[in-house]
Amino acid sequence: MATTQLESHVLSKSCQYALRAVVYIAARATPGHLVGAQEIADGLDIPKHFLSKILQQLTRNHLISSTKGPHGGFFLSEENERVTIDRIVEVMDGPGLFKACVLGMPQCSSDHPCPLHTQAVEYRDGLYNKLKRLNIKELATVVHKENIQL
Amino acid sequence: MATTQLESHVLSKSCQYALRAVVYIAARATPGHLVGAQEIADGLDIPKHFLSKILQQLTRNHLISSTKGPHGGFFLSEENERVTIDRIVEVMDGPGLFKACVLGMPQCSSDHPCPLHTQAVEYRDGLYNKLKRLNIKELATVVHKENIQL
DNA sequence: TAAATAAAGGATATAAGGGTCTTTTATTAG
DNA sequence: CTAATAAAAGACCCTTATATCCTTTATTTA
């Protein structure tokens, strides 16, 4: 067993929270009811202040929208709804995830593959292509139709 | 852009080093010449003391072998050569990587899928199955035949 | 205009991964 | 047996992700 139990991941926790929050907003926000950070934090059981930071980051990058003040909160413009999932991952975790070598070797490429290049690339690119073609609205629709828990 | 550029990864750095080191040992160790931590560190440009910790961990888990003293070093027994890559990943990064939900939701499964379950599982399992079937000796052989840089 | 609300922003704290250094233990050569 | 060698082990520090708290700004309602 591993001496120190690592919390291994593909996506950072911030990114995981971001994705869940965005889907939550897509599901709950209406023109008459914007979704507050508190509501999302409660609904998804995510620390509120940490979530706020994440939502700020998404807002600054125009992936979601917000307004301040009473009855303010977060919502998705029509443009936001067309934002693809890979963009959220990119903003939260940086552009490296689907490009960097699994073994961290900078010169790794199809010309100069690392030992696991063949094994890993298919996996990575397959997921990436799916996320690149899936936008927020579509994902939210699937979640709703399949009655998926957030 | 991400405000803080995360070093996103599938495998931890420790795990990346471990995999490269194991292949290095497989390539260089002979009955008359065991491979020292210093040699590996130099050859792979990895911090020596950090690498030592990793090699210790692999040794404790019987994935590689070692002897102390002059002309001591690391090597692979025949049993070690049959160790599959997924075991190394498991020891270094824990058993969660290929089992945990991409969105970190503990209850996620095919019965109760998370929003990205369908997208992620296919490729994750694909990679996992490859690593589960690939042992150290086979990987080292590929690396040698394809003249892959470590 | 004042009070209330909620996001934005900044400063700070905590935990884990990554990395370094020193001491101990085992082995071998002389 | 002694000296040299190299892994094992433990203590420690640095950086980053995660998380919390407090203040500021924008907006709305009374």
Tab-separated table of C-alpha atoms (C1' of nucleotides) in Angstrom:
chain	number	residue	atom	x	y	z
A	1	MET	CA	0.000	0.000	0.000
A	2	ALA	CA	1.047	3.596	-0.424
A	3	THR	CA	2.594	4.937	2.766
A	4	THR	CA	0.914	8.269	2.294
A	5	GLN	CA	-2.473	7.898	0.709
A	6	LEU	CA	-2.486	10.369	-2.128
A	7	GLU	CA	-5.656	11.939	-3.368
A	8	SER	CA	-4.874	11.186	-6.968
A	9	HIS	CA	-6.967	12.896	-9.545
A	10	VAL	CA	-7.330	13.894	-13.133
A	11	LEU	CA	-9.134	17.134	-12.333
A	12	SER	CA	-8.245	19.315	-9.354
A	13	LYS	CA	-10.810	19.705	-6.612
A	14	SER	CA	-11.391	23.296	-7.724
A	15	CYS	CA	-12.198	22.042	-11.186
A	16	GLN	CA	-14.512	19.352	-9.878
A	17	TYR	CA	-16.363	21.936	-7.813
A	18	ALA	CA	-16.511	24.282	-10.775
A	19	LEU	CA	-18.091	21.712	-13.047
A	20	ARG	CA	-20.657	20.642	-10.498
A	21	ALA	CA	-21.477	24.258	-9.687
A	22	VAL	CA	-21.960	25.186	-13.319
A	23	VAL	CA	-24.345	22.311	-13.866
A	24	TYR	CA	-26.160	23.281	-10.673
A	25	ILE	CA	-26.559	26.833	-11.920
A	26	ALA	CA	-27.780	25.598	-15.284
A	27	ALA	CA	-30.369	23.481	-13.545
A	28	ARG	CA	-31.620	25.998	-10.978
A	29	ALA	CA	-31.209	29.502	-12.345
A	30	THR	CA	-34.220	31.165	-13.955
A	31	PRO	CA	-34.738	34.775	-15.074
A	32	GLY	CA	-36.638	35.368	-11.842
A	33	HIS	CA	-34.289	33.509	-9.550
A	34	LEU	CA	-30.538	33.808	-9.694
A	35	VAL	CA	-28.549	31.233	-7.777
A	36	GLY	CA	-26.456	32.451	-4.848
A	37	ALA	CA	-23.120	31.058	-3.764
A	38	GLN	CA	-24.715	30.015	-0.485
A	39	GLU	CA	-27.399	28.017	-2.257
A	40	ILE	CA	-24.868	26.215	-4.420
A	41	ALA	CA	-22.599	25.515	-1.449
A	42	ASP	CA	-25.527	24.066	0.484
A	43	GLY	CA	-26.852	22.111	-2.469
A	44	LEU	CA	-23.528	20.555	-3.401
A	45	ASP	CA	-22.004	20.402	0.090
A	46	ILE	CA	-19.020	22.476	-0.918
A	47	PRO	CA	-17.287	25.011	1.387
A	48	LYS	CA	-18.911	28.336	0.558
A	49	HIS	CA	-15.920	30.647	0.649
A	50	PHE	CA	-13.839	28.312	-1.435
A	51	LEU	CA	-16.667	27.967	-3.917
A	52	SER	CA	-16.967	31.746	-4.108
A	53	LYS	CA	-13.373	31.995	-5.258
A	54	ILE	CA	-14.050	29.466	-7.966
A	55	LEU	CA	-17.201	31.226	-9.137
A	56	GLN	CA	-15.291	34.504	-9.261
A	57	GLN	CA	-12.716	32.888	-11.483
A	58	LEU	CA	-15.373	31.521	-13.799
A	59	THR	CA	-17.097	34.909	-13.912
A	60	ARG	CA	-13.879	36.785	-14.661
A	61	ASN	CA	-13.342	34.430	-17.579
A	62	HIS	CA	-16.907	34.945	-18.802
A	63	LEU	CA	-17.862	31.302	-18.472
A	64	ILE	CA	-20.740	32.186	-16.149
A	65	SER	CA	-22.499	35.472	-15.319
A	66	SER	CA	-23.333	37.230	-12.059
A	67	THR	CA	-24.971	40.283	-10.573
A	68	LYS	CA	-24.454	41.737	-7.113
A	69	GLY	CA	-26.939	42.964	-4.574
A	70	PRO	CA	-30.268	41.661	-3.296
A	71	HIS	CA	-31.624	38.879	-5.454
A	72	GLY	CA	-28.264	38.848	-7.131
A	73	GLY	CA	-26.400	35.667	-7.856
A	74	PHE	CA	-25.106	33.546	-10.671
A	75	PHE	CA	-26.744	32.583	-13.935
A	76	LEU	CA	-25.906	31.528	-17.460
A	77	SER	CA	-26.339	33.740	-20.474
A	78	GLU	CA	-27.134	32.045	-23.752
A	79	GLU	CA	-23.504	32.493	-24.614
A	80	ASN	CA	-22.508	30.845	-21.327
A	81	GLU	CA	-24.716	27.883	-22.093
A	82	ARG	CA	-22.693	27.208	-25.214
A	83	VAL	CA	-19.398	27.169	-23.307
A	84	THR	CA	-17.841	23.743	-23.642
A	85	ILE	CA	-16.657	21.682	-20.699
A	86	ASP	CA	-13.032	21.714	-21.780
A	87	ARG	CA	-13.009	25.486	-21.380
A	88	ILE	CA	-13.944	25.173	-17.725
A	89	VAL	CA	-11.206	22.614	-17.220
A	90	GLU	CA	-8.755	24.866	-18.999
A	91	VAL	CA	-9.613	27.885	-16.857
A	92	MET	CA	-9.437	25.943	-13.614
A	93	ASP	CA	-6.531	23.578	-14.218
A	94	GLY	CA	-4.658	25.308	-16.992
A	95	PRO	CA	-4.134	24.234	-20.578
A	96	GLY	CA	-1.603	21.525	-19.719
A	97	LEU	CA	-3.863	18.665	-18.691
A	98	PHE	CA	-4.704	17.355	-22.113
A	99	LYS	CA	-1.400	18.249	-23.633
A	100	ALA	CA	1.263	17.320	-21.084
A	101	CYS	CA	2.984	13.959	-21.168
A	102	VAL	CA	1.757	11.424	-18.583
A	103	LEU	CA	5.327	10.937	-17.442
A	104	GLY	CA	6.024	14.664	-17.401
A	105	MET	CA	8.666	14.484	-20.096
A	106	PRO	CA	8.671	17.785	-21.973
A	107	GLN	CA	10.030	16.424	-25.231
A	108	CYS	CA	7.394	13.682	-25.417
A	109	SER	CA	5.415	13.657	-28.663
A	110	SER	CA	4.312	11.170	-31.270
A	111	ASP	CA	7.737	11.591	-32.845
A	112	HIS	CA	9.580	11.159	-29.565
A	113	PRO	CA	7.157	9.177	-27.441
A	114	CYS	CA	7.676	8.483	-23.758
A	115	PRO	CA	7.381	4.879	-22.569
A	116	LEU	CA	3.658	5.202	-21.952
A	117	HIS	CA	2.812	7.544	-24.805
A	118	THR	CA	0.852	5.043	-26.883
A	119	GLN	CA	-1.072	3.785	-23.881
A	120	ALA	CA	-1.971	7.209	-22.564
A	121	VAL	CA	-2.668	9.358	-25.585
A	122	GLU	CA	-5.702	7.466	-26.706
A	123	TYR	CA	-7.251	7.803	-23.266
A	124	ARG	CA	-6.434	11.442	-22.887
A	125	ASP	CA	-7.431	12.563	-26.356
A	126	GLY	CA	-10.626	10.568	-26.253
A	127	LEU	CA	-11.788	12.291	-23.103
A	128	TYR	CA	-10.611	15.657	-24.324
A	129	ASN	CA	-12.534	15.385	-27.589
A	130	LYS	CA	-15.695	14.515	-25.739
A	131	LEU	CA	-15.349	17.445	-23.382
A	132	LYS	CA	-14.569	19.737	-26.283
A	133	ARG	CA	-17.810	18.810	-28.019
A	134	LEU	CA	-20.011	18.923	-24.917
A	135	ASN	CA	-21.332	22.286	-23.810
A	136	ILE	CA	-22.880	23.288	-20.507
A	137	LYS	CA	-26.453	23.288	-21.730
A	138	GLU	CA	-26.105	19.835	-23.237
A	139	LEU	CA	-24.506	18.474	-20.098
A	140	ALA	CA	-27.240	19.984	-17.936
A	141	THR	CA	-29.872	18.437	-20.177
A	142	VAL	CA	-28.328	14.988	-19.825
A	143	VAL	CA	-28.109	15.416	-16.057
A	144	HIS	CA	-31.766	16.378	-15.909
A	145	LYS	CA	-33.057	13.656	-18.214
A	146	GLU	CA	-31.071	10.907	-16.535
A	147	ASN	CA	-31.993	12.267	-13.136
A	148	ILE	CA	-28.327	12.427	-12.167
A	149	GLN	CA	-27.384	13.509	-8.652
A	150	LEU	CA	-24.997	16.469	-8.438
B	1	MET	CA	-6.427	32.119	-18.211
B	2	ALA	CA	-6.100	30.383	-14.875
B	3	THR	CA	-4.973	32.832	-12.205
B	4	THR	CA	-2.736	30.238	-10.647
B	5	GLN	CA	-1.265	27.916	-13.202
B	6	LEU	CA	-1.846	24.469	-11.796
B	7	GLU	CA	0.454	21.616	-12.572
B	8	SER	CA	-2.361	19.340	-13.578
B	9	HIS	CA	-1.571	15.701	-13.927
B	10	VAL	CA	-2.932	12.217	-14.074
B	11	LEU	CA	0.048	10.655	-12.322
B	12	SER	CA	1.842	12.345	-9.443
B	13	LYS	CA	5.437	13.372	-9.959
B	14	SER	CA	6.535	10.621	-7.598
B	15	CYS	CA	4.740	8.117	-9.768
B	16	GLN	CA	6.226	9.522	-12.955
B	17	TYR	CA	9.700	9.280	-11.455
B	18	ALA	CA	8.983	5.759	-10.232
B	19	LEU	CA	7.949	4.529	-13.657
B	20	ARG	CA	10.907	6.069	-15.406
B	21	ALA	CA	13.277	4.739	-12.757
B	22	VAL	CA	11.920	1.220	-12.998
B	23	VAL	CA	12.345	1.176	-16.750
B	24	TYR	CA	15.835	2.597	-16.305
B	25	ILE	CA	16.719	-0.188	-13.897
B	26	ALA	CA	15.269	-2.779	-16.248
B	27	ALA	CA	17.411	-1.400	-19.045
B	28	ARG	CA	20.698	-0.999	-17.191
B	29	ALA	CA	20.889	-3.545	-14.390
B	30	THR	CA	22.824	-6.767	-15.010
B	31	PRO	CA	23.894	-9.511	-12.593
B	32	GLY	CA	27.346	-7.944	-12.494
B	33	HIS	CA	26.196	-4.342	-12.250
B	34	LEU	CA	23.447	-3.154	-9.984
B	35	VAL	CA	22.124	0.336	-10.595
B	36	GLY	CA	22.678	2.919	-7.862
B	37	ALA	CA	20.297	5.719	-6.951
B	38	GLN	CA	22.965	8.200	-7.998
B	39	GLU	CA	23.230	6.674	-11.448
B	40	ILE	CA	19.487	6.754	-11.963
B	41	ALA	CA	19.231	10.308	-10.689
B	42	ASP	CA	21.949	11.420	-13.069
B	43	GLY	CA	20.571	9.459	-15.986
B	44	LEU	CA	17.022	10.693	-15.600
B	45	ASP	CA	17.802	14.139	-14.182
B	46	ILE	CA	15.776	13.533	-11.043
B	47	PRO	CA	16.706	14.887	-7.575
B	48	LYS	CA	18.647	12.062	-5.953
B	49	HIS	CA	17.293	12.184	-2.413
B	50	PHE	CA	13.738	12.415	-3.594
B	51	LEU	CA	14.303	9.515	-5.941
B	52	SER	CA	15.772	7.508	-3.066
B	53	LYS	CA	12.530	7.859	-1.141
B	54	ILE	CA	10.611	6.580	-4.127
B	55	LEU	CA	12.937	3.638	-4.666
B	56	GLN	CA	12.637	2.771	-0.970
B	57	GLN	CA	8.898	2.706	-1.314
B	58	LEU	CA	9.058	0.454	-4.351
B	59	THR	CA	11.498	-1.843	-2.567
B	60	ARG	CA	9.364	-2.071	0.557
B	61	ASN	CA	6.470	-3.125	-1.633
B	62	HIS	CA	8.616	-5.710	-3.412
B	63	LEU	CA	8.199	-4.149	-6.828
B	64	ILE	CA	11.960	-3.798	-7.224
B	65	SER	CA	14.919	-5.305	-5.353
B	66	SER	CA	18.017	-3.822	-3.746
B	67	THR	CA	21.180	-4.663	-1.856
B	68	LYS	CA	23.255	-2.348	0.291
B	69	GLY	CA	26.987	-1.826	0.467
B	70	PRO	CA	29.718	-1.520	-2.153
B	71	HIS	CA	28.502	-2.504	-5.615
B	72	GLY	CA	25.050	-2.528	-4.145
B	73	GLY	CA	22.112	-0.927	-5.830
B	74	PHE	CA	18.776	-1.716	-7.401
B	75	PHE	CA	17.812	-4.507	-9.746
B	76	LEU	CA	14.814	-6.527	-10.836
B	77	SER	CA	14.249	-10.130	-9.892
B	78	GLU	CA	12.364	-12.286	-12.359
B	79	GLU	CA	9.347	-11.780	-10.201
B	80	ASN	CA	9.875	-8.013	-10.317
B	81	GLU	CA	10.008	-8.126	-14.096
B	82	ARG	CA	6.504	-9.527	-14.164
B	83	VAL	CA	5.116	-6.710	-11.993
B	84	THR	CA	2.517	-4.831	-13.980
B	85	ILE	CA	2.556	-1.076	-14.424
B	86	ASP	CA	-0.737	-0.558	-12.633
B	87	ARG	CA	0.867	-1.966	-9.473
B	88	ILE	CA	3.496	0.744	-9.531
B	89	VAL	CA	0.823	3.378	-10.010
B	90	GLU	CA	-1.191	1.873	-7.195
B	91	VAL	CA	1.740	1.887	-4.774
B	92	MET	CA	2.740	5.443	-5.623
B	93	ASP	CA	-0.620	7.150	-6.079
B	94	GLY	CA	-2.935	4.856	-4.197
B	95	PRO	CA	-5.707	2.632	-5.469
B	96	GLY	CA	-8.095	5.493	-6.141
B	97	LEU	CA	-6.866	6.811	-9.462
B	98	PHE	CA	-8.609	4.311	-11.690
B	99	LYS	CA	-11.576	3.897	-9.433
B	100	ALA	CA	-12.412	7.356	-8.145
B	101	CYS	CA	-15.004	9.502	-9.859
B	102	VAL	CA	-13.596	12.289	-12.076
B	103	LEU	CA	-15.787	14.757	-10.230
B	104	GLY	CA	-14.830	13.376	-6.838
B	105	MET	CA	-18.319	12.215	-5.977
B	106	PRO	CA	-18.049	9.202	-3.692
B	107	GLN	CA	-21.389	7.700	-4.606
B	108	CYS	CA	-20.679	7.803	-8.334
B	109	SER	CA	-21.093	4.449	-10.100
B	110	SER	CA	-22.756	3.072	-13.187
B	111	ASP	CA	-25.965	2.919	-11.172
B	112	HIS	CA	-25.614	6.462	-9.844
B	113	PRO	CA	-23.414	8.150	-12.422
B	114	CYS	CA	-21.967	11.618	-12.008
B	115	PRO	CA	-22.499	14.122	-14.809
B	116	LEU	CA	-19.294	13.070	-16.563
B	117	HIS	CA	-19.377	9.383	-15.719
B	118	THR	CA	-20.141	8.156	-19.218
B	119	GLN	CA	-17.517	10.379	-20.775
B	120	ALA	CA	-14.774	9.445	-18.365
B	121	VAL	CA	-15.205	5.779	-17.617
B	122	GLU	CA	-14.649	4.495	-21.104
B	123	TYR	CA	-11.229	6.025	-21.458
B	124	ARG	CA	-10.154	5.603	-17.883
B	125	ASP	CA	-10.866	1.890	-17.966
B	126	GLY	CA	-9.163	1.663	-21.324
B	127	LEU	CA	-5.930	3.011	-19.917
B	128	TYR	CA	-6.265	0.978	-16.747
B	129	ASN	CA	-6.675	-2.262	-18.657
B	130	LYS	CA	-3.602	-1.524	-20.717
B	131	LEU	CA	-1.494	-0.831	-17.661
B	132	LYS	CA	-2.849	-3.907	-15.959
B	133	ARG	CA	-1.730	-6.093	-18.824
B	134	LEU	CA	1.660	-4.495	-19.333
B	135	ASN	CA	4.508	-5.648	-17.113
B	136	ILE	CA	7.866	-4.039	-16.493
B	137	LYS	CA	9.838	-6.382	-18.710
B	138	GLU	CA	7.464	-5.875	-21.617
B	139	LEU	CA	7.549	-2.117	-21.189
B	140	ALA	CA	11.324	-2.115	-21.047
B	141	THR	CA	11.457	-4.202	-24.212
B	142	VAL	CA	9.224	-1.763	-26.048
B	143	VAL	CA	11.321	1.155	-24.854
B	144	HIS	CA	14.488	-0.556	-26.080
B	145	LYS	CA	13.124	-1.638	-29.458
B	146	GLU	CA	11.561	1.713	-30.232
B	147	ASN	CA	14.675	3.470	-28.980
B	148	ILE	CA	12.591	5.572	-26.625
B	149	GLN	CA	14.304	8.236	-24.522
B	150	LEU	CA	13.766	7.983	-20.773
C	1	DT	C1'	-30.766	58.464	1.352
C	2	DA	C1'	-30.215	54.358	4.390
C	3	DA	C1'	-30.198	49.573	5.145
C	4	DA	C1'	-29.789	45.173	3.453
C	5	DT	C1'	-27.975	41.952	0.299
C	6	DA	C1'	-24.637	39.395	-2.351
C	7	DA	C1'	-20.596	39.137	-5.274
C	8	DA	C1'	-15.582	40.676	-5.565
C	9	DG	C1'	-11.345	40.907	-3.602
C	10	DG	C1'	-7.515	40.549	-0.328
C	11	DA	C1'	-5.140	38.450	3.469
C	12	DT	C1'	-4.294	34.560	5.902
C	13	DA	C1'	-4.299	29.642	7.589
C	14	DT	C1'	-3.909	24.521	6.820
C	15	DA	C1'	-2.573	20.261	4.604
C	16	DA	C1'	-0.202	17.619	1.236
C	17	DG	C1'	3.125	16.931	-2.291
C	18	DG	C1'	7.708	17.755	-3.545
C	19	DG	C1'	12.463	18.151	-2.198
C	20	DT	C1'	16.821	18.294	0.866
C	21	DC	C1'	19.860	16.856	4.466
C	22	DT	C1'	21.751	13.912	8.105
C	23	DT	C1'	22.114	9.625	10.530
C	24	DT	C1'	21.758	4.648	10.658
C	25	DT	C1'	22.177	0.017	8.866
C	26	DA	C1'	23.924	-3.498	5.958
C	27	DT	C1'	27.468	-5.198	2.938
C	28	DT	C1'	31.895	-5.684	0.801
C	29	DA	C1'	36.882	-5.140	0.079
C	30	DG	C1'	41.202	-4.789	2.151
D	1	DC	C1'	38.451	-5.943	12.150
D	2	DT	C1'	38.343	-1.588	9.663
D	3	DA	C1'	37.188	1.494	6.088
D	4	DA	C1'	34.422	2.425	2.377
D	5	DT	C1'	30.161	2.118	0.101
D	6	DA	C1'	25.283	2.431	-0.746
D	7	DA	C1'	20.521	1.744	0.645
D	8	DA	C1'	17.202	2.719	4.580
D	9	DA	C1'	15.293	5.814	7.549
D	10	DG	C1'	14.085	9.950	9.864
D	11	DA	C1'	13.845	14.966	10.424
D	12	DC	C1'	13.089	18.912	8.219
D	13	DC	C1'	11.826	22.758	4.746
D	14	DC	C1'	9.493	24.804	0.545
D	15	DT	C1'	5.776	25.274	-2.562
D	16	DT	C1'	1.084	24.766	-3.898
D	17	DA	C1'	-3.740	23.402	-3.465
D	18	DT	C1'	-7.285	23.799	-0.394
D	19	DA	C1'	-9.913	26.422	2.785
D	20	DT	C1'	-11.372	30.374	5.842
D	21	DC	C1'	-12.117	35.072	7.177
D	22	DC	C1'	-12.672	39.962	6.634
D	23	DT	C1'	-13.341	44.084	3.918
D	24	DT	C1'	-14.968	46.407	-0.219
D	25	DT	C1'	-18.035	47.229	-4.070
D	26	DA	C1'	-22.275	47.068	-6.485
D	27	DT	C1'	-27.260	46.725	-6.419
D	28	DT	C1'	-31.886	46.788	-4.692
D	29	DT	C1'	-35.640	47.982	-1.671
D	30	DA	C1'	-37.739	50.760	1.734
